XYZ file of C-alpha atoms in Angstrom:
503
model
C 119.733 133.633 140.029
C 122.563 131.194 136.637
C 120.327 127.858 137.607
C 117.242 129.106 137.155
C 117.438 130.675 134.198
C 119.046 127.849 132.778
C 115.922 125.387 134.802
C 113.192 128.057 132.776
C 114.895 127.667 129.737
C 115.016 123.717 129.883
C 111.358 123.675 130.992
C 110.270 125.982 127.702
C 112.027 123.324 125.546
C 110.701 120.231 126.663
C 107.000 122.294 127.013
C 107.682 122.802 122.932
C 109.705 119.613 122.486
C 105.487 118.335 123.389
C 104.110 120.222 121.330
C 105.841 118.816 118.433
C 105.093 114.859 119.854
C 101.309 116.228 120.156
C 102.471 116.478 116.436
C 102.934 113.512 115.463
C 100.121 111.870 118.106
C 97.462 113.843 116.098
C 98.806 112.703 113.017
C 98.794 108.897 113.966
C 95.022 109.739 115.910
C 93.935 110.715 112.339
C 95.680 107.860 110.474
C 93.207 105.290 112.977
C 89.857 107.247 112.722
C 88.724 104.681 109.820
C 89.335 101.826 112.354
C 87.771 103.089 115.194
C 85.036 103.344 112.933
C 84.910 100.605 112.138
C 85.375 99.157 116.150
C 82.235 100.981 116.520
C 80.462 99.905 113.736
C 80.721 96.071 114.515
C 79.776 96.081 118.512
C 77.214 98.534 117.563
C 76.298 95.758 115.525
C 75.234 98.099 111.548
C 74.392 96.095 108.775
C 76.758 94.921 107.156
C 76.294 97.095 103.878
C 77.270 100.054 106.877
C 80.486 98.010 108.432
C 82.083 95.924 105.058
C 83.127 99.325 103.267
C 84.075 101.025 106.630
C 86.690 98.144 107.542
C 87.597 97.922 103.975
C 88.722 101.982 103.654
C 89.652 101.136 107.500
C 92.014 98.252 106.475
C 93.245 100.913 103.162
C 93.716 103.571 105.567
C 95.811 101.345 108.083
C 98.140 99.870 105.088
C 98.585 102.838 103.392
C 99.555 104.606 107.151
C 101.830 101.677 108.272
C 103.956 102.121 104.766
C 104.324 105.837 105.051
C 105.515 105.411 108.877
C 108.220 103.473 107.688
C 109.356 105.755 105.336
C 109.355 107.968 106.958
C 110.441 106.479 109.814
C 113.587 104.812 107.697
C 114.230 108.316 106.279
C 118.338 109.507 107.346
C 118.812 112.717 107.292
C 122.164 113.502 105.622
C 125.213 112.610 107.848
C 127.660 115.949 108.525
C 130.723 114.253 106.847
C 133.451 114.658 109.189
C 136.898 112.571 110.619
C 136.080 110.887 113.906
C 138.824 111.189 116.659
C 138.838 108.240 119.291
C 139.714 108.434 122.231
C 142.719 106.209 121.763
C 144.281 108.951 119.209
C 143.375 111.775 121.435
C 143.264 110.684 124.968
C 143.855 114.684 126.583
C 141.115 116.100 124.615
C 138.347 113.250 125.568
C 139.750 113.769 128.800
C 139.133 117.858 128.291
C 135.861 116.997 127.329
C 134.990 114.762 130.255
C 136.312 117.419 132.387
C 134.341 120.636 131.010
C 131.276 117.567 131.537
C 131.979 116.921 135.020
C 132.184 120.589 135.682
C 128.440 121.168 133.713
C 127.344 118.272 135.181
C 125.664 117.060 131.929
C 127.063 113.966 129.843
C 129.229 113.720 128.479
C 128.952 113.318 124.409
C 129.433 109.818 123.335
C 132.322 111.040 121.229
C 134.396 113.663 119.176
C 134.539 114.646 115.361
C 135.937 116.893 113.857
C 134.893 119.113 110.256
C 137.040 121.777 107.938
C 134.872 123.972 108.924
C 134.456 126.893 111.775
C 131.764 125.595 113.962
C 131.093 123.411 116.106
C 127.934 121.726 117.499
C 126.041 118.108 118.697
C 125.366 115.339 116.348
C 123.106 113.272 116.366
C 124.279 109.766 115.013
C 122.024 107.254 113.261
C 120.466 104.581 115.362
C 122.646 101.003 114.755
C 120.054 98.364 113.051
C 118.776 96.771 116.343
C 120.435 99.031 118.776
C 117.677 99.483 121.640
C 118.456 103.792 121.831
C 120.155 106.018 119.437
C 123.617 106.713 121.108
C 124.482 109.938 122.965
C 125.522 112.451 120.498
C 129.093 113.654 118.913
C 131.104 116.621 119.402
C 131.880 118.098 116.288
C 134.535 120.374 116.658
C 136.289 123.247 113.712
C 139.096 121.994 112.955
C 140.833 125.541 112.512
C 139.828 125.747 116.335
C 142.101 123.383 117.333
C 145.239 124.506 115.438
C 144.075 128.192 115.853
C 143.052 128.639 118.983
C 144.507 128.105 123.037
C 143.494 125.573 125.598
C 142.015 127.907 127.990
C 139.784 129.825 124.782
C 138.542 125.943 123.349
C 137.458 125.416 126.810
C 135.459 127.904 126.884
C 134.428 127.669 123.250
C 133.550 124.225 124.501
C 131.374 125.006 127.286
C 127.816 125.659 125.455
C 128.084 123.431 123.178
C 128.923 119.897 125.653
C 126.640 121.560 128.293
C 123.782 120.901 125.802
C 124.309 117.437 126.395
C 122.110 118.080 129.194
C 118.691 119.124 127.579
C 119.828 115.997 124.469
C 119.402 113.401 127.474
C 115.836 114.355 127.874
C 113.616 111.803 126.083
C 110.976 114.356 124.981
C 113.485 116.323 123.948
C 115.463 113.289 122.164
C 112.136 112.332 120.636
C 110.900 116.137 119.127
C 114.997 115.723 118.034
C 114.637 112.534 116.143
C 110.605 113.601 114.751
C 111.575 116.674 112.900
C 114.487 114.833 111.509
C 112.941 112.272 109.777
C 110.035 114.137 108.913
C 113.080 116.196 107.168
C 114.535 113.708 105.500
C 111.187 112.114 104.183
C 110.699 115.175 102.609
C 114.392 115.841 101.230
C 114.011 111.703 99.879
C 110.716 112.640 98.383
C 111.025 116.017 96.682
C 110.960 116.230 92.914
C 110.382 112.404 92.409
C 107.453 111.868 90.224
C 103.654 111.404 91.448
C 102.795 107.832 88.724
C 106.030 105.850 88.924
C 106.793 106.149 92.651
C 103.950 106.950 94.680
C 103.587 106.285 97.997
C 107.184 108.163 97.839
C 105.861 111.363 96.953
C 102.665 110.683 99.506
C 104.953 110.265 102.401
C 106.965 113.477 101.447
C 103.734 115.222 101.344
C 102.769 113.819 104.927
C 106.278 114.893 106.106
C 106.033 118.308 104.463
C 102.518 118.706 106.283
C 104.024 117.389 109.240
C 106.910 120.250 109.004
C 104.398 122.729 108.600
C 102.733 121.898 111.929
C 106.240 121.247 113.583
C 108.348 123.215 112.667
C 107.920 126.120 114.997
C 107.248 124.061 118.136
C 111.010 122.634 116.758
C 112.723 126.072 116.418
C 111.458 127.284 119.382
C 112.663 124.094 121.490
C 116.008 124.704 120.317
C 116.372 127.847 120.656
C 115.266 126.834 124.494
C 118.169 123.968 124.639
C 120.146 126.782 123.225
C 118.897 129.494 125.965
C 120.055 126.319 128.503
C 122.648 125.011 127.388
C 124.401 128.827 127.442
C 123.110 129.809 131.185
C 124.824 126.526 132.690
C 127.853 127.366 131.060
C 127.747 130.709 132.689
C 129.909 130.158 135.017
C 133.002 127.978 132.654
C 135.920 130.436 131.986
C 134.047 133.527 131.947
C 137.070 135.530 131.213
C 138.743 133.710 128.560
C 135.513 133.454 126.702
C 135.616 136.916 124.968
C 138.812 136.177 124.070
C 137.830 132.511 122.337
C 134.480 134.556 120.010
C 137.129 137.341 118.851
C 139.248 134.024 117.865
C 135.803 132.566 115.922
C 135.728 135.662 113.995
C 139.316 136.012 113.123
C 139.947 132.208 112.485
C 136.406 132.256 109.546
C 137.731 135.003 108.050
C 141.550 133.432 107.616
C 140.119 130.106 106.607
C 138.131 131.173 104.417
C 140.900 133.124 103.054
C 143.463 130.410 102.756
C 140.701 128.028 101.142
C 139.806 130.360 98.396
C 142.824 132.348 98.049
C 145.857 129.381 98.204
C 143.676 125.719 98.726
C 141.032 126.297 95.651
C 143.936 126.904 92.635
C 145.576 123.769 94.128
C 142.674 122.096 93.948
C 141.112 122.816 90.669
C 144.870 121.095 89.254
C 143.606 117.867 91.092
C 146.547 119.016 94.390
C 145.141 118.810 97.309
C 147.697 120.553 100.507
C 148.377 118.454 103.524
C 148.149 121.107 106.110
C 145.166 123.377 105.608
C 144.432 123.914 109.372
C 148.813 124.386 109.985
C 148.671 126.965 106.856
C 145.379 128.563 108.772
C 147.897 129.818 110.858
C 150.034 131.117 108.682
C 147.319 132.489 107.547
C 146.323 134.740 110.338
C 150.332 135.291 111.402
C 150.299 137.355 108.293
C 146.147 138.923 109.129
C 147.732 139.519 112.254
C 150.791 141.726 110.945
C 148.809 143.190 107.876
C 146.014 144.401 109.669
C 146.172 146.848 112.526
C 142.292 144.995 114.126
C 144.381 141.488 114.470
C 147.573 143.451 116.859
C 148.535 141.598 119.312
C 146.683 138.201 118.849
C 149.589 136.634 117.635
C 151.118 137.034 120.316
C 149.246 134.260 122.030
C 151.125 131.346 119.433
C 153.682 131.393 122.750
C 150.427 130.006 124.694
C 149.678 125.961 123.893
C 147.924 125.593 120.886
C 144.837 123.666 120.969
C 146.226 121.065 118.392
C 148.264 119.546 121.172
C 145.922 117.983 122.446
C 145.782 115.196 119.560
C 149.205 112.769 119.920
C 149.224 112.697 115.869
C 148.257 116.789 115.075
C 150.100 116.249 111.795
C 148.415 112.997 110.194
C 144.840 114.620 110.822
C 145.504 117.663 109.403
C 146.421 115.443 106.578
C 143.245 113.714 107.517
C 140.787 117.363 106.989
C 142.808 118.453 104.333
C 141.692 115.881 102.381
C 138.026 115.785 103.199
C 137.874 119.668 102.528
C 138.761 118.858 99.104
C 136.789 116.411 98.623
C 134.073 118.072 99.952
C 134.596 121.603 99.134
C 135.960 120.392 95.249
C 135.565 117.155 94.522
C 135.586 116.753 90.798
C 134.254 114.919 88.770
C 135.372 111.509 88.124
C 137.655 111.925 89.937
C 138.955 109.417 92.143
C 141.276 109.386 95.621
C 143.848 108.651 92.929
C 143.730 111.472 90.646
C 144.580 114.005 93.890
C 147.669 114.585 94.735
C 148.879 115.738 98.522
C 151.090 118.447 97.790
C 152.975 120.047 100.418
C 153.495 124.137 101.223
C 157.128 123.992 100.775
C 156.682 122.745 97.130
C 153.698 124.889 96.788
C 155.223 127.435 94.404
C 156.609 125.238 92.591
C 154.043 122.253 91.736
C 151.075 124.172 91.673
C 152.295 128.184 90.684
C 154.294 127.542 88.103
C 151.826 124.724 86.813
C 149.027 127.203 87.443
C 151.020 130.125 85.460
C 152.351 127.364 82.464
C 149.128 126.203 81.529
C 147.333 129.901 81.300
C 150.028 130.836 79.237
C 149.791 128.296 76.811
C 146.267 128.756 76.439
C 147.063 132.910 75.773
C 149.748 131.913 72.750
C 147.480 129.219 71.579
C 144.597 131.668 71.885
C 147.123 134.298 70.067
C 147.874 131.554 67.253
C 151.723 132.698 68.859
C 152.640 128.956 70.211
C 155.213 128.191 67.587
C 157.044 131.833 68.514
C 155.498 131.460 72.549
C 157.434 134.547 73.104
C 156.330 137.942 75.160
C 157.424 140.594 72.015
C 155.031 138.209 69.143
C 152.325 137.859 72.416
C 152.268 141.825 73.689
C 151.864 142.921 69.521
C 148.855 140.752 68.551
C 147.427 141.640 71.899
C 148.102 145.130 71.180
C 146.332 144.388 67.608
C 143.264 142.408 68.810
C 142.630 145.537 72.084
C 142.664 147.535 68.705
C 140.296 145.396 66.246
C 136.351 146.154 67.490
C 135.575 143.184 70.737
C 138.373 142.099 69.424
C 140.058 141.794 72.945
C 136.532 140.219 74.209
C 136.221 137.407 71.538
C 139.976 136.460 72.858
C 138.893 136.319 76.079
C 135.311 134.438 76.001
C 137.814 131.791 73.932
C 139.740 131.585 77.249
C 137.663 131.469 79.610
C 136.222 128.295 77.546
C 139.574 126.775 76.756
C 139.756 127.409 80.408
C 136.447 124.945 81.572
C 137.556 122.638 79.163
C 140.522 121.753 80.935
C 139.525 122.256 84.769
C 137.792 119.207 85.985
C 134.646 120.710 87.491
C 133.383 119.832 90.987
C 131.334 117.051 91.985
C 127.552 117.400 92.040
C 127.098 117.376 95.785
C 130.523 119.079 96.337
C 129.800 122.381 99.110
C 130.205 125.671 97.061
C 133.163 127.456 97.851
C 135.454 129.970 96.943
C 134.198 133.075 94.643
C 132.079 132.823 91.604
C 134.586 131.847 88.124
C 136.750 135.209 87.042
C 134.853 137.368 84.070
C 135.845 137.510 80.688
C 137.767 140.453 81.216
C 139.455 139.497 84.341
C 140.194 135.876 82.948
C 141.783 137.695 80.322
C 143.860 139.724 82.466
C 145.047 136.573 84.677
C 146.700 135.396 81.612
C 148.610 138.160 80.482
C 150.029 138.020 83.473
C 150.641 134.802 83.621
C 152.427 134.623 80.924
C 154.716 137.684 82.392
C 155.489 135.522 85.036
C 156.803 132.413 83.485
C 159.316 134.835 81.447
C 160.143 136.638 83.889
C 160.721 133.132 86.206
C 163.062 131.699 82.964
C 165.042 134.996 82.063
C 165.358 137.060 85.179
C 165.713 135.669 88.993
C 162.045 135.938 89.760
C 160.736 132.984 90.859
C 156.740 131.775 92.369
C 155.915 131.765 95.674
C 152.638 131.750 98.002
C 151.112 134.610 100.214
C 148.901 133.082 102.613
C 145.758 135.958 102.116
C 145.746 135.930 98.382
C 148.031 132.667 97.259
C 149.877 132.454 93.640
C 152.295 135.656 93.551
C 155.176 136.836 92.064
C 158.599 137.042 94.200
C 161.225 139.099 92.637
C 164.662 139.094 94.414
C 162.211 137.455 97.694
C 160.260 140.569 98.119
C 156.560 140.087 96.743
C 155.718 142.171 93.352
C 153.377 144.350 93.030
C 153.543 146.375 90.072
C 152.900 144.235 87.262
C 149.027 144.649 87.685
C 148.450 148.004 86.299
C 150.753 147.204 83.733
C 148.439 144.513 82.111
C 145.293 146.441 82.288
C 146.533 149.023 80.155
C 147.489 146.726 77.902
C 143.707 144.611 77.992
C 141.849 147.712 78.894
C 143.052 150.180 76.933
C 145.207 148.734 74.184
C 148.917 150.101 75.232
C 150.828 147.787 75.407
C 154.330 151.063 76.611
C 153.408 150.526 79.801
C 153.754 147.398 80.595
C 156.795 146.865 78.123
C 157.923 149.929 80.732
C 157.803 147.359 83.438
C 159.742 144.743 81.559
C 162.588 146.329 80.619
C 163.132 147.681 84.416
C 162.451 143.762 85.841
C 165.621 142.687 83.447
C 162.470 140.805 81.696
C 163.919 139.753 78.295
C 160.833 139.820 75.986
C 162.699 138.071 72.460
C 163.132 135.148 74.967
C 160.666 132.585 73.884
C 158.328 131.318 77.223
C 159.016 127.281 78.465
C 155.401 126.552 78.687
C 155.674 123.237 79.913
């Protein structure tokens, strides 16, 4: 039954692939009509007044069609940034994938690569110049899966993906995929190109978009058929673990997103990149399982063998993935690799959290014209005065946001969007006031900067996260009432009359 379902889905995918190829062949036939007409006229002995104009039209059409075809054929789709994992650096991982391909009776992938994302897929590598055929697809694995999942869970998760190499090897499906990718790449290259400056590029983009409109539907159905065939073929592999593996996918995605937005992004903004993001996601998910009753029991799996043990040097791979994530999600404009400094998790509180607090405190005191006497007492008084004035705190918050935007490098053009939108003016003011208070607490008491795996930078008092600061700060910023904050400072032993260290 499973094999029949797989065959039926594969046959449907091949039918849709042939429909895509008919679109390509139809465009080629349309381009050859003038040439065929000229041949017929010459063979029939038509008058020269009729033959030569048609011949000229045929020659012009052939030239334009050839140039357009070459442009589309040479267009290369964007390649996903990945870290290649050669077999010499992960023989156990390659062996597991080959064994899985043998069980599924499909060709093994031509290579394995990792990506800083919670997804896995087969990617067609570009065909090398002069090569007779493109190599087989590369298996791209989301790196968080390797660190969070156990070996059996990873095998169950990858079974339907690896099973896709079977349909990918079919010549009709492979050819149809190349057509769709080339059309899409050509349309992307021609997007926004002025017609009067680059007419051939603009015309090629127009043709590619027309072919996409005609063939994209068949291409999408083809991919759905391939996915159904692969899922049916993989149905009997590690069936008992597949449900658990899918649960881990959702959990890994939540932990990875939280780690990037709350922990990695603050470091990226100041030019530091945590060198062990994948190890960090294990800590984040372990903390999530401790806090969230829905995740109870997931941390108990950590006693089993993690899939990252299939790598010979998981630390080196994690470091490469972490740098790729920094470049991909927050590659700052004008910043070379030399300007990116790695940071270990143990040094994160001192090198990232403390620096962020000091930078924000310095901006706050400068905006309050209190840089010469940077004490909390002075800052609180001027904040209360600003809150009492009309639009006083709004103007202060806007100035802080503008100064922060100038101080922080902006993400490079093309960097993937990552993280929440920038805070509003009011939230930015709250962040700066909180940072100044945290600096004062660290300077005058036993408090220290800390790292929460799910929430990012935090203030630790006595080794415990301080949670009572947010409400008094909001009372000051929103209502202009410094009383609750002064009470908090007194209870925490913070000396508001002592200068805050800003560097």
